[in-house]
Amino acid sequence: EVAPRMLSCALFRTKSYFFRKSLTPMIGRSFGSTVSGFESRIATVLGGQWGDEGKGKLVDILAQRFDIVARFNGGANAGHTLHVDGKKFAFHLLPCGMLCKDTLNIIGNGVVLDLPTMFKELKDLEDNGLARDDNLKISDRAHLLFKFHKVIDGIQEDELEEKSIGTTKRGIGPCYATKAFRTGIRVGELMEDFDAFSIKYLKLVKTVQNMFGGFDYDTAGELEELKAFRERIKPMVTDTIFLINEAYRNGKSILAEGANAALLDMDFGTYPFVTSSATTVGGISTGLGIPAHNIDCVLGVVKAYTTRVGWGPFPTELTGEIGDFLRSEGHEFGATTGRNRRCGWLDIPVVQYSAQINGYHSLNISKLDILSTFKEIKIGARYILNGQTLKPGEMPSTLDGLEQCEVEYETLPGWQSDISACRTFDELPANAQAYIIRIEELTQIPVSWIGVGPKREEMVTRGFDNN
Ligand code: GDP
C-alpha cells in the first residue's frame, strides 16, 4: 500500500522540481526562485511575527502532499482556523494534517498534551464525518497537561492584573514549568502501571498546591478521567522519535507545523510577553527529535500587516480608526480566546529578525486582501533607536529598548480592488505586486505564497503550480 504512494510522491516532487527550475529564468526574480515546499523532505511552516499569521491555511495546503504532519511545540494554544469545503475547523492541539485522510499526524515530544481538549477536537472531526483516530500518533515523551496547570495559569495571570502576559489560560506555561522543575509526568508514564502513575500525580498536585496557595482540587475526578483516556490513547502512543526518523529513512516526507511565532519564542521573543516553548526552527529538532540539518525547507508566514495579542511593545501599532478597521476586516479576534488582537502596519524589522533566526527559504504573505480598500499603505521599514538606524536583524533585547524604537515608514499606493479571485502573481493589480516586491527587497526573501482570502483555494502561488 505504501509503495505506490511513495512512487507517486517521488514523481510529483520530481515534476514540481523541474517545473520550478524551468520557470525560474522566465520569472527573472532578483532573490532566487520561489520555494513551494512541495518538493521538500522535511519542511516547516513557522510564524514570522507575533502569531495568528494564518499558518494553518498553508499547513493545510501542504499537508495534502506530505506523508506526515507533526506538531513540535506548544499545546492547545495554537488556534489554527481552517476553512475547508464550506466548513470551519478550529484546531488548538491537533495537527492540521488531520483533515487529510492519508496523512499521519504526530504530536511530538515537545508538545504539552491536554487530553480532554484533544478528545474534544477528535469528536468535532468525527461529528463532521472525519473520524481520524487511526491517523494520529502521540509521543510517549510528551508531557501531560493537567487541569491544575490551567488553575495555576489563571492564578498567575490574575496576579499580574492589567499587565498580564495575555496567555490563553490553557495551562501551557505551568506545564512547561513542571517539565523544567523535573516534576512533570510524561505520556509514557500514564501508559505503564496506573498505581505508580497515581502516586506520582498526587505528589505533583501537592507540590503545586504548596507553591500556589493550596487551591481546592478534585484529584479523584481527574484520575478517573485519565484512566479512561489511557485506554483510548493506547493505540496512539508510541516512540515518535524513532517513528519519524525511520519514516524519513524510508523516503517519507514530513511537515513540521509551527504554533505561535518567532516573537513569542521563549528565547527570541519579546520576553516576558512570550509563550513557554521554542517556536523557532530549533524547536523542530528538540520537539520532534529530528537532526537540524535534515530540515530542507523553512517557510515563514507573515501577515500583510501586524497583529499581536496581549501586552508588550508594538512599534507599528495603530490605535485609531485604521487599527479598528484592520481588526474588523481581518477578523482579528483570537480563535482560542476570542480576545481582540492589536493591529498595526507591517513591521519589517520584526520579519528581518525572525528571518535571521529561522532562515526562511520563502515567505507566505497572508491576508493581503485585508489591505485592498486602502488608498495608501504604510510599511514600517526601519527602527531608529537613540538616533541610530538599526541594521536588518538587530532587535533590542528589552521591552524598554523596543518601546523606545521609532519607526521609519515607507508609503506605497494601494490597489483598491478585490483580489480574492487572483491565483497567479500576474493577476494581482500592479500596486499589490509592488507591495510584495517591496517586502522582498526589504527582507531579501522570495515570496512564494500570497493569501487573498480565508479559503484553501484563495491563495496566489508564484513560480509553481498549486494543482
Ligand atoms: P494561525 O494560528 O497562524 O494559523 O492563524 P489563525 O488561524 O489564528 O488566524 C488566521 C485567520 O486568518 C484564520 O481565520 C484564517 O482563516 C484567516 N486567513 C488565513 N489566510 C488568510 C488570507 O489570506 N486572507 C484572509 N482574509 N483570511 C485569511
CSV table of C-alpha atoms and ligand atoms in Angstrom, one decimal:
chain,number,residue,atom,x,y,z
A,1,GLU,CA,0.0,0.0,0.0
A,2,VAL,CA,2.9,2.3,0.8
A,3,ALA,CA,5.0,1.7,-2.3
A,4,PRO,CA,2.6,3.3,-4.9
A,5,ARG,CA,2.1,6.3,-2.7
A,6,MET,CA,5.8,6.8,-2.3
A,7,LEU,CA,6.3,6.4,-6.0
A,8,SER,CA,3.6,9.0,-6.8
A,9,CYS,CA,5.1,11.4,-4.2
A,10,ALA,CA,8.5,11.0,-5.7
A,11,LEU,CA,7.1,11.5,-9.2
A,12,PHE,CA,5.3,14.6,-8.1
A,13,ARG,CA,8.3,16.0,-6.4
A,14,THR,CA,10.4,15.4,-9.5
A,15,LYS,CA,7.8,17.0,-11.6
A,16,SER,CA,7.4,20.1,-9.4
A,17,TYR,CA,11.2,20.4,-9.1
A,18,PHE,CA,11.6,20.6,-12.9
A,19,PHE,CA,8.6,22.8,-13.2
A,20,ARG,CA,10.1,25.2,-10.7
A,21,LYS,CA,13.5,25.1,-12.3
A,22,SER,CA,12.1,25.7,-15.8
A,23,LEU,CA,10.1,28.7,-14.6
A,24,THR,CA,13.0,30.4,-12.8
A,25,PRO,CA,14.7,32.1,-15.8
A,26,MET,CA,11.3,33.3,-17.1
A,27,ILE,CA,10.4,35.0,-13.8
A,28,GLY,CA,13.8,36.6,-13.6
A,29,ARG,CA,13.5,37.0,-9.9
A,30,SER,CA,16.1,39.1,-8.1
A,31,PHE,CA,16.1,37.0,-4.9
A,32,GLY,CA,16.3,33.5,-6.4
A,33,SER,CA,13.5,31.2,-7.3
A,34,THR,CA,10.4,30.9,-5.0
A,35,VAL,CA,10.1,27.7,-3.0
A,36,SER,CA,6.7,26.0,-2.7
A,37,GLY,CA,7.8,23.5,0.0
A,38,PHE,CA,6.2,20.7,-2.1
A,39,GLU,CA,9.5,19.1,-3.1
A,40,SER,CA,11.0,19.1,0.4
A,41,ARG,CA,11.7,16.0,2.6
A,42,ILE,CA,11.3,17.9,5.8
A,43,ALA,CA,9.6,21.3,5.5
A,44,THR,CA,8.3,23.6,8.2
A,45,VAL,CA,5.8,26.4,8.4
A,46,LEU,CA,6.7,29.0,11.1
A,47,GLY,CA,5.1,32.2,12.2
A,48,GLY,CA,7.2,35.2,11.4
A,49,GLN,CA,5.6,37.8,13.7
A,50,TRP,CA,3.6,37.6,16.9
A,51,GLY,CA,1.3,34.7,15.9
A,52,ASP,CA,-2.0,34.3,14.1
A,53,GLU,CA,-0.4,34.8,10.8
A,54,GLY,CA,-2.5,32.2,9.1
A,55,LYS,CA,-0.1,29.3,9.3
A,56,GLY,CA,-2.9,26.8,9.5
A,57,LYS,CA,-4.0,27.5,5.9
A,58,LEU,CA,-0.6,26.9,4.4
A,59,VAL,CA,-0.1,23.8,6.5
A,60,ASP,CA,-3.4,22.5,5.3
A,61,ILE,CA,-2.5,23.1,1.7
A,62,LEU,CA,0.9,21.5,2.1
A,63,ALA,CA,-0.3,18.6,4.3
A,64,GLN,CA,-2.1,17.0,1.3
A,65,ARG,CA,1.4,16.5,-0.3
A,66,PHE,CA,3.2,15.2,2.8
A,67,ASP,CA,3.2,11.8,4.4
A,68,ILE,CA,3.5,13.1,7.9
A,69,VAL,CA,2.4,16.3,9.7
A,70,ALA,CA,3.9,16.9,13.1
A,71,ARG,CA,3.3,19.4,15.9
A,72,PHE,CA,6.6,20.0,17.8
A,73,ASN,CA,5.8,22.7,20.3
A,74,GLY,CA,3.1,24.4,22.4
A,75,GLY,CA,-0.2,22.8,23.4
A,76,ALA,CA,-3.8,23.6,23.0
A,77,ASN,CA,-2.9,27.3,22.5
A,78,ALA,CA,-2.3,27.1,18.7
A,79,GLY,CA,-5.7,28.2,17.4
A,80,HIS,CA,-5.4,27.4,13.7
A,81,THR,CA,-8.6,28.1,11.8
A,82,LEU,CA,-9.2,26.2,8.6
A,83,HIS,CA,-12.0,26.7,6.1
A,84,VAL,CA,-12.5,23.6,4.0
A,85,ASP,CA,-15.5,22.6,1.8
A,86,GLY,CA,-17.7,25.3,3.5
A,87,LYS,CA,-16.9,24.0,7.0
A,88,LYS,CA,-14.8,25.8,9.6
A,89,PHE,CA,-12.5,23.9,11.8
A,90,ALA,CA,-10.6,25.4,14.8
A,91,PHE,CA,-7.6,23.2,15.8
A,92,HIS,CA,-5.9,24.1,19.1
A,93,LEU,CA,-3.9,20.9,19.7
A,94,LEU,CA,-4.3,18.5,16.8
A,95,PRO,CA,-2.0,18.9,13.7
A,96,CYS,CA,-3.7,20.4,10.7
A,97,GLY,CA,-3.0,17.3,8.7
A,98,MET,CA,-5.9,15.7,10.5
A,99,LEU,CA,-8.1,16.9,7.6
A,100,CYS,CA,-6.3,14.8,5.1
A,101,LYS,CA,-7.2,11.1,5.3
A,102,ASP,CA,-3.9,9.8,4.0
A,103,THR,CA,-1.7,11.8,6.3
A,104,LEU,CA,-0.2,10.5,9.5
A,105,ASN,CA,-0.3,13.1,12.3
A,106,ILE,CA,2.2,13.3,15.1
A,107,ILE,CA,2.0,15.1,18.5
A,108,GLY,CA,5.7,15.3,19.2
A,109,ASN,CA,7.7,15.1,22.4
A,110,GLY,CA,8.0,18.9,22.6
A,111,VAL,CA,4.2,19.4,22.9
A,112,VAL,CA,2.3,19.5,26.2
A,113,LEU,CA,-0.7,17.3,25.9
A,114,ASP,CA,-4.2,18.3,27.2
A,115,LEU,CA,-6.1,15.0,26.7
A,116,PRO,CA,-9.7,16.3,27.3
A,117,THR,CA,-9.1,19.0,24.6
A,118,MET,CA,-7.6,16.5,22.2
A,119,PHE,CA,-10.6,14.2,22.5
A,120,LYS,CA,-12.9,17.2,22.1
A,121,GLU,CA,-11.2,18.1,18.8
A,122,LEU,CA,-11.3,14.4,17.7
A,123,LYS,CA,-15.0,14.4,18.4
A,124,ASP,CA,-15.6,17.6,16.3
A,125,LEU,CA,-13.9,15.8,13.4
A,126,GLU,CA,-16.0,12.7,14.0
A,127,ASP,CA,-19.2,14.8,14.1
A,128,ASN,CA,-18.2,16.1,10.6
A,129,GLY,CA,-17.8,12.6,9.3
A,130,LEU,CA,-14.0,12.7,9.6
A,131,ALA,CA,-13.1,10.1,12.2
A,132,ARG,CA,-9.3,10.1,12.3
A,133,ASP,CA,-8.2,8.3,15.4
A,134,ASP,CA,-6.0,5.9,13.4
A,135,ASN,CA,-4.2,8.8,11.7
A,136,LEU,CA,-2.8,10.1,15.0
A,137,LYS,CA,0.3,9.2,17.0
A,138,ILE,CA,1.4,10.7,20.3
A,139,SER,CA,4.9,10.8,21.6
A,140,ASP,CA,5.4,8.8,24.8
A,141,ARG,CA,7.8,11.6,25.9
A,142,ALA,CA,5.2,14.5,25.6
A,143,HIS,CA,4.3,16.0,28.9
A,144,LEU,CA,0.8,15.6,30.3
A,145,LEU,CA,-1.1,18.9,30.9
A,146,PHE,CA,-3.4,18.5,33.9
A,147,LYS,CA,-6.3,20.7,35.0
A,148,PHE,CA,-4.2,22.2,37.8
A,149,HIS,CA,-1.8,23.7,35.2
A,150,LYS,CA,-4.8,25.8,34.0
A,151,VAL,CA,-5.7,26.7,37.5
A,152,ILE,CA,-2.1,28.0,38.1
A,153,ASP,CA,-2.2,29.8,34.7
A,154,GLY,CA,-5.3,31.7,35.9
A,155,ILE,CA,-3.8,32.5,39.3
A,156,GLN,CA,-0.6,33.9,37.7
A,157,GLU,CA,-2.5,36.0,35.1
A,158,ASP,CA,-4.8,37.4,37.8
A,159,GLU,CA,-1.9,38.4,40.0
A,160,LEU,CA,-0.4,40.4,37.1
A,161,GLU,CA,-3.8,42.2,36.8
A,162,GLU,CA,-3.8,44.7,33.8
A,163,LYS,CA,-0.2,43.8,33.0
A,164,SER,CA,-1.0,40.1,32.4
A,165,ILE,CA,1.0,38.2,29.8
A,166,GLY,CA,-2.2,37.6,27.9
A,167,THR,CA,-1.9,33.8,27.9
A,168,THR,CA,-4.8,31.6,26.7
A,169,LYS,CA,-5.1,30.3,30.3
A,170,ARG,CA,-4.8,26.8,28.9
A,171,GLY,CA,-2.0,25.9,31.3
A,172,ILE,CA,0.8,25.7,28.8
A,173,GLY,CA,3.3,27.8,30.7
A,174,PRO,CA,2.8,26.0,34.0
A,175,CYS,CA,3.0,22.6,32.2
A,176,TYR,CA,6.4,23.6,30.7
A,177,ALA,CA,7.4,24.9,34.2
A,178,THR,CA,6.7,21.5,35.8
A,179,LYS,CA,8.7,19.9,33.0
A,180,ALA,CA,11.6,22.2,33.8
A,181,PHE,CA,11.2,21.6,37.5
A,182,ARG,CA,11.5,17.9,36.7
A,183,THR,CA,8.3,17.1,38.5
A,184,GLY,CA,6.2,16.8,35.3
A,185,ILE,CA,4.7,13.5,34.1
A,186,ARG,CA,5.1,12.1,30.6
A,187,VAL,CA,2.5,10.3,28.5
A,188,GLY,CA,4.6,7.1,28.6
A,189,GLU,CA,4.3,7.0,32.4
A,190,LEU,CA,0.5,7.1,32.2
A,191,MET,CA,0.6,4.0,29.9
A,192,GLU,CA,2.6,2.0,32.5
A,193,ASP,CA,1.5,1.0,36.0
A,194,PHE,CA,-1.5,3.2,36.9
A,195,ASP,CA,-0.9,2.9,40.7
A,196,ALA,CA,2.6,4.2,40.3
A,197,PHE,CA,1.3,6.9,38.0
A,198,SER,CA,-1.3,7.9,40.6
A,199,ILE,CA,1.3,8.2,43.4
A,200,LYS,CA,3.4,10.5,41.2
A,201,TYR,CA,0.4,12.5,40.1
A,202,LEU,CA,-0.8,13.1,43.7
A,203,LYS,CA,2.7,14.1,44.8
A,204,LEU,CA,2.8,16.6,41.9
A,205,VAL,CA,-0.6,18.1,42.9
A,206,LYS,CA,0.6,18.5,46.5
A,207,THR,CA,3.8,20.3,45.3
A,208,VAL,CA,1.9,22.8,43.2
A,209,GLN,CA,-0.7,23.3,45.8
A,210,ASN,CA,2.0,24.3,48.3
A,211,MET,CA,3.6,26.6,45.7
A,212,PHE,CA,0.3,28.3,44.7
A,213,GLY,CA,-1.6,28.8,48.0
A,214,GLY,CA,-3.4,25.4,48.4
A,215,PHE,CA,-6.2,25.7,45.9
A,216,ASP,CA,-9.0,23.1,46.0
A,217,TYR,CA,-8.7,20.3,43.5
A,218,ASP,CA,-10.6,17.2,42.6
A,219,THR,CA,-7.8,14.7,42.2
A,220,ALA,CA,-10.1,11.6,42.3
A,221,GLY,CA,-12.2,13.0,39.4
A,222,GLU,CA,-9.1,13.7,37.3
A,223,LEU,CA,-7.6,10.3,37.9
A,224,GLU,CA,-10.8,8.6,36.9
A,225,GLU,CA,-10.9,10.6,33.7
A,226,LEU,CA,-7.2,9.9,33.0
A,227,LYS,CA,-7.8,6.2,33.5
A,228,ALA,CA,-10.5,6.2,30.8
A,229,PHE,CA,-8.3,8.3,28.4
A,230,ARG,CA,-5.4,5.9,28.9
A,231,GLU,CA,-7.4,3.1,27.3
A,232,ARG,CA,-8.4,5.3,24.3
A,233,ILE,CA,-4.8,6.5,23.6
A,234,LYS,CA,-3.2,3.1,23.9
A,235,PRO,CA,-3.1,2.6,20.1
A,236,MET,CA,-1.8,6.2,19.5
A,237,VAL,CA,1.1,6.4,22.0
A,238,THR,CA,4.5,5.4,20.6
A,239,ASP,CA,8.1,6.4,20.3
A,240,THR,CA,7.5,9.1,17.7
A,241,ILE,CA,11.2,10.0,17.6
A,242,PHE,CA,12.0,6.5,16.1
A,243,LEU,CA,8.8,6.5,14.0
A,244,ILE,CA,9.6,9.9,12.4
A,245,ASN,CA,13.2,9.2,11.7
A,246,GLU,CA,12.5,5.7,10.4
A,247,ALA,CA,9.9,7.2,8.1
A,248,TYR,CA,12.4,9.7,6.9
A,249,ARG,CA,15.0,7.0,6.2
A,250,ASN,CA,12.3,5.2,4.2
A,251,GLY,CA,11.7,8.2,1.9
A,252,LYS,CA,8.7,9.7,3.6
A,253,SER,CA,8.2,13.4,3.7
A,254,ILE,CA,7.5,15.3,6.9
A,255,LEU,CA,5.9,18.7,7.5
A,256,ALA,CA,6.6,20.3,10.9
A,257,GLU,CA,3.7,22.5,11.8
A,258,GLY,CA,4.7,25.6,13.9
A,259,ALA,CA,2.5,27.0,16.6
A,260,ASN,CA,2.8,30.6,17.9
A,261,ALA,CA,5.6,32.6,16.3
A,262,ALA,CA,9.1,33.9,16.5
A,263,LEU,CA,8.4,37.0,18.5
A,264,LEU,CA,6.6,34.7,21.1
A,265,ASP,CA,9.6,32.3,21.3
A,266,MET,CA,10.8,31.7,24.9
A,267,ASP,CA,14.3,32.8,24.0
A,268,PHE,CA,13.9,35.1,21.0
A,269,GLY,CA,10.6,36.7,21.7
A,270,THR,CA,9.6,39.9,23.5
A,271,TYR,CA,10.1,38.3,26.9
A,272,PRO,CA,8.2,38.0,29.2
A,273,PHE,CA,5.3,38.5,26.8
A,274,VAL,CA,6.0,35.2,25.1
A,275,THR,CA,4.8,31.7,25.1
A,276,SER,CA,6.7,29.0,27.0
A,277,SER,CA,8.1,26.9,24.2
A,278,ALA,CA,10.6,27.1,21.3
A,279,THR,CA,8.6,28.4,18.4
A,280,THR,CA,11.5,28.9,16.0
A,281,VAL,CA,13.3,26.4,13.8
A,282,GLY,CA,15.4,25.0,16.6
A,283,GLY,CA,12.3,23.8,18.3
A,284,ILE,CA,11.7,21.3,15.5
A,285,SER,CA,14.9,19.4,16.4
A,286,THR,CA,14.2,19.4,20.2
A,287,GLY,CA,10.4,18.9,19.8
A,288,LEU,CA,10.5,16.0,17.3
A,289,GLY,CA,14.0,14.6,17.6
A,290,ILE,CA,15.0,15.4,14.0
A,291,PRO,CA,18.5,16.3,13.1
A,292,ALA,CA,18.6,20.1,12.3
A,293,HIS,CA,20.5,19.6,9.0
A,294,ASN,CA,17.7,17.4,7.6
A,295,ILE,CA,15.2,20.3,7.6
A,296,ASP,CA,15.4,21.4,4.0
A,297,CYS,CA,12.6,24.0,3.6
A,298,VAL,CA,11.6,26.7,6.1
A,299,LEU,CA,8.5,28.7,5.1
A,300,GLY,CA,7.8,31.8,7.1
A,301,VAL,CA,4.2,33.0,7.3
A,302,VAL,CA,3.9,36.8,7.6
A,303,LYS,CA,0.7,38.7,7.7
A,304,ALA,CA,0.5,41.7,5.2
A,305,TYR,CA,0.1,43.8,8.4
A,306,THR,CA,1.0,43.1,12.0
A,307,THR,CA,-1.1,41.9,14.9
A,308,ARG,CA,-0.4,40.8,18.5
A,309,VAL,CA,-2.4,39.6,21.4
A,310,GLY,CA,-1.9,40.8,25.0
A,311,TRP,CA,0.6,43.3,26.4
A,312,GLY,CA,4.1,44.2,25.2
A,313,PRO,CA,5.6,46.8,22.9
A,314,PHE,CA,4.3,47.0,19.4
A,315,PRO,CA,6.2,49.7,17.4
A,316,THR,CA,3.9,49.9,14.4
A,317,GLU,CA,0.6,49.6,16.3
A,318,LEU,CA,-2.4,51.6,15.0
A,319,THR,CA,-4.7,52.5,17.9
A,320,GLY,CA,-7.2,54.7,15.9
A,321,GLU,CA,-9.6,54.1,13.0
A,322,ILE,CA,-7.1,52.2,10.8
A,323,GLY,CA,-6.3,49.8,13.6
A,324,ASP,CA,-10.1,49.2,14.2
A,325,PHE,CA,-10.6,48.7,10.5
A,326,LEU,CA,-7.9,46.1,10.3
A,327,ARG,CA,-9.3,44.3,13.3
A,328,SER,CA,-12.9,44.1,12.0
A,329,GLU,CA,-12.0,43.5,8.3
A,330,GLY,CA,-9.3,40.9,9.2
A,331,HIS,CA,-11.5,39.3,12.0
A,332,GLU,CA,-8.6,39.8,14.4
A,333,PHE,CA,-10.1,38.0,17.4
A,334,GLY,CA,-8.3,35.0,18.9
A,335,ALA,CA,-9.5,31.5,17.7
A,336,THR,CA,-8.7,30.2,21.2
A,337,THR,CA,-9.8,33.0,23.4
A,338,GLY,CA,-11.9,35.4,21.3
A,339,ARG,CA,-9.8,38.3,22.5
A,340,ASN,CA,-9.2,41.4,20.4
A,341,ARG,CA,-5.8,41.4,18.6
A,342,ARG,CA,-3.9,44.7,18.5
A,343,CYS,CA,-3.3,45.7,14.8
A,344,GLY,CA,-0.7,47.8,13.0
A,345,TRP,CA,1.3,48.2,9.8
A,346,LEU,CA,3.7,45.6,8.6
A,347,ASP,CA,6.8,45.7,10.7
A,348,ILE,CA,9.8,44.8,8.6
A,349,PRO,CA,12.4,44.8,11.4
A,350,VAL,CA,10.3,42.1,13.1
A,351,VAL,CA,10.3,40.0,9.9
A,352,GLN,CA,14.0,40.5,9.3
A,353,TYR,CA,14.8,39.5,12.9
A,354,SER,CA,12.6,36.3,12.7
A,355,ALA,CA,14.2,35.6,9.2
A,356,GLN,CA,17.6,35.8,10.7
A,357,ILE,CA,16.7,33.1,13.3
A,358,ASN,CA,14.6,30.8,11.1
A,359,GLY,CA,16.4,31.2,7.8
A,360,TYR,CA,13.3,31.3,5.6
A,361,HIS,CA,13.7,29.9,2.2
A,362,SER,CA,10.5,31.6,1.2
A,363,LEU,CA,7.6,33.7,2.6
A,364,ASN,CA,3.8,33.3,2.6
A,365,ILE,CA,2.4,36.8,2.8
A,366,SER,CA,-1.1,36.2,4.2
A,367,LYS,CA,-4.2,38.3,4.3
A,368,LEU,CA,-3.2,40.7,1.5
A,369,ASP,CA,-6.9,41.0,0.7
A,370,ILE,CA,-7.5,42.9,4.0
A,371,LEU,CA,-5.4,45.8,2.7
A,372,SER,CA,-7.5,46.0,-0.6
A,373,THR,CA,-9.5,49.1,0.3
A,374,PHE,CA,-6.7,51.4,1.4
A,375,LYS,CA,-5.7,54.4,-0.8
A,376,GLU,CA,-2.2,54.3,0.7
A,377,ILE,CA,-0.4,51.6,2.7
A,378,LYS,CA,2.5,52.1,5.0
A,379,ILE,CA,5.4,49.7,5.7
A,380,GLY,CA,7.4,50.1,8.9
A,381,ALA,CA,10.7,49.7,7.1
A,382,ARG,CA,13.3,50.5,9.8
A,383,TYR,CA,13.8,51.1,13.5
A,384,ILE,CA,15.7,54.1,14.9
A,385,LEU,CA,17.0,53.8,18.4
A,386,ASN,CA,18.8,56.7,20.1
A,387,GLY,CA,19.3,58.4,16.7
A,388,GLN,CA,20.9,55.2,15.1
A,389,THR,CA,19.2,53.2,12.4
A,390,LEU,CA,19.2,49.6,13.4
A,391,LYS,CA,20.7,47.1,10.9
A,392,PRO,CA,18.4,44.4,9.4
A,393,GLY,CA,18.2,41.6,12.0
A,394,GLU,CA,19.0,43.9,15.0
A,395,MET,CA,16.3,43.9,17.7
A,396,PRO,CA,16.5,45.3,21.2
A,397,SER,CA,16.5,42.6,23.9
A,398,THR,CA,14.4,44.5,26.4
A,399,LEU,CA,10.9,45.8,26.4
A,400,ASP,CA,12.1,49.3,27.2
A,401,GLY,CA,14.5,49.2,24.3
A,402,LEU,CA,11.8,48.1,21.9
A,403,GLU,CA,9.4,50.7,23.3
A,404,GLN,CA,11.9,53.4,22.6
A,405,CYS,CA,12.3,52.4,18.9
A,406,GLU,CA,10.9,54.9,16.4
A,407,VAL,CA,9.7,53.5,13.2
A,408,GLU,CA,10.6,54.9,9.8
A,409,TYR,CA,7.7,54.3,7.4
A,410,GLU,CA,7.6,54.0,3.6
A,411,THR,CA,4.2,54.8,1.9
A,412,LEU,CA,3.0,52.8,-1.0
A,413,PRO,CA,-0.1,53.3,-3.2
A,414,GLY,CA,-3.0,50.9,-2.5
A,415,TRP,CA,-4.7,48.9,-5.3
A,416,GLN,CA,-8.3,49.5,-4.2
A,417,SER,CA,-9.8,46.5,-5.9
A,418,ASP,CA,-10.9,43.0,-4.9
A,419,ILE,CA,-8.0,40.5,-5.3
A,420,SER,CA,-9.7,37.4,-3.9
A,421,ALA,CA,-10.1,35.8,-7.3
A,422,CYS,CA,-6.4,36.1,-8.2
A,423,ARG,CA,-4.4,32.9,-8.3
A,424,THR,CA,-1.2,34.0,-10.0
A,425,PHE,CA,1.1,36.9,-9.3
A,426,ASP,CA,0.4,38.4,-12.8
A,427,GLU,CA,-3.3,38.5,-11.9
A,428,LEU,CA,-2.6,40.8,-8.9
A,429,PRO,CA,-3.0,44.6,-9.5
A,430,ALA,CA,0.3,46.3,-10.2
A,431,ASN,CA,0.3,48.1,-6.8
A,432,ALA,CA,-0.3,44.8,-5.0
A,433,GLN,CA,2.6,43.3,-6.9
A,434,ALA,CA,4.7,46.4,-5.9
A,435,TYR,CA,3.8,45.9,-2.2
A,436,ILE,CA,5.0,42.3,-2.4
A,437,ILE,CA,8.2,43.2,-4.3
A,438,ARG,CA,9.0,45.9,-1.7
A,439,ILE,CA,8.7,43.3,1.1
A,440,GLU,CA,11.1,41.0,-0.8
A,441,GLU,CA,13.5,43.9,-1.3
A,442,LEU,CA,13.5,44.8,2.4
A,443,THR,CA,13.7,41.2,3.6
A,444,GLN,CA,15.8,39.7,0.8
A,445,ILE,CA,13.5,36.7,0.9
A,446,PRO,CA,11.3,35.5,-2.0
A,447,VAL,CA,7.5,35.5,-1.6
A,448,SER,CA,6.1,32.2,-2.9
A,449,TRP,CA,2.6,32.2,-1.4
A,450,ILE,CA,0.2,35.1,-1.1
A,451,GLY,CA,-3.1,34.8,0.8
A,452,VAL,CA,-6.0,36.6,-0.8
A,453,GLY,CA,-8.8,35.2,1.3
A,454,PRO,CA,-9.5,32.7,4.1
A,455,LYS,CA,-10.5,29.7,1.9
A,456,ARG,CA,-8.0,27.0,1.0
A,457,GLU,CA,-8.2,28.0,-2.7
A,458,GLU,CA,-7.8,31.7,-2.1
A,459,MET,CA,-4.0,31.6,-2.5
A,460,VAL,CA,-1.7,33.2,-5.1
A,461,THR,CA,1.3,31.0,-5.9
A,462,ARG,CA,4.3,32.3,-7.6
A,463,GLY,CA,6.7,30.3,-9.7
A,464,PHE,CA,5.0,26.9,-9.3
A,465,ASP,CA,1.6,25.3,-9.7
A,466,ASN,CA,-0.6,24.6,-6.7
A,467,ASN,CA,-2.7,22.0,-8.5
B,1,GDP,P1,-2.6,30.7,12.7
B,1,GDP,O1,-2.7,30.3,14.1
B,1,GDP,O2,-1.3,31.3,12.3
B,1,GDP,O3,-3.0,29.6,11.8
B,1,GDP,O4,-3.6,31.8,12.4
B,1,GDP,P2,-5.2,31.9,12.8
B,1,GDP,O5,-5.9,30.7,12.3
B,1,GDP,O6,-5.3,32.2,14.2
B,1,GDP,O7,-5.6,33.2,12.1
B,1,GDP,C1,-5.7,33.3,10.8
B,1,GDP,C2,-7.1,33.6,10.3
B,1,GDP,O8,-7.0,34.3,9.1
B,1,GDP,C3,-8.0,32.4,10.1
B,1,GDP,O9,-9.3,32.8,10.4
B,1,GDP,C4,-7.8,32.2,8.6
B,1,GDP,O10,-8.9,31.5,8.1
B,1,GDP,C5,-7.7,33.5,8.1
B,1,GDP,N1,-6.8,33.6,6.9
B,1,GDP,C6,-5.7,32.9,6.6
B,1,GDP,N2,-5.2,33.4,5.5
B,1,GDP,C7,-6.0,34.4,5.1
B,1,GDP,C8,-6.0,35.3,3.9
B,1,GDP,O11,-5.1,35.2,3.1
B,1,GDP,N3,-7.0,36.2,3.9
B,1,GDP,C9,-8.0,36.3,4.8
B,1,GDP,N4,-8.9,37.2,4.7
B,1,GDP,N5,-8.0,35.5,5.9
B,1,GDP,C10,-7.0,34.5,6.0
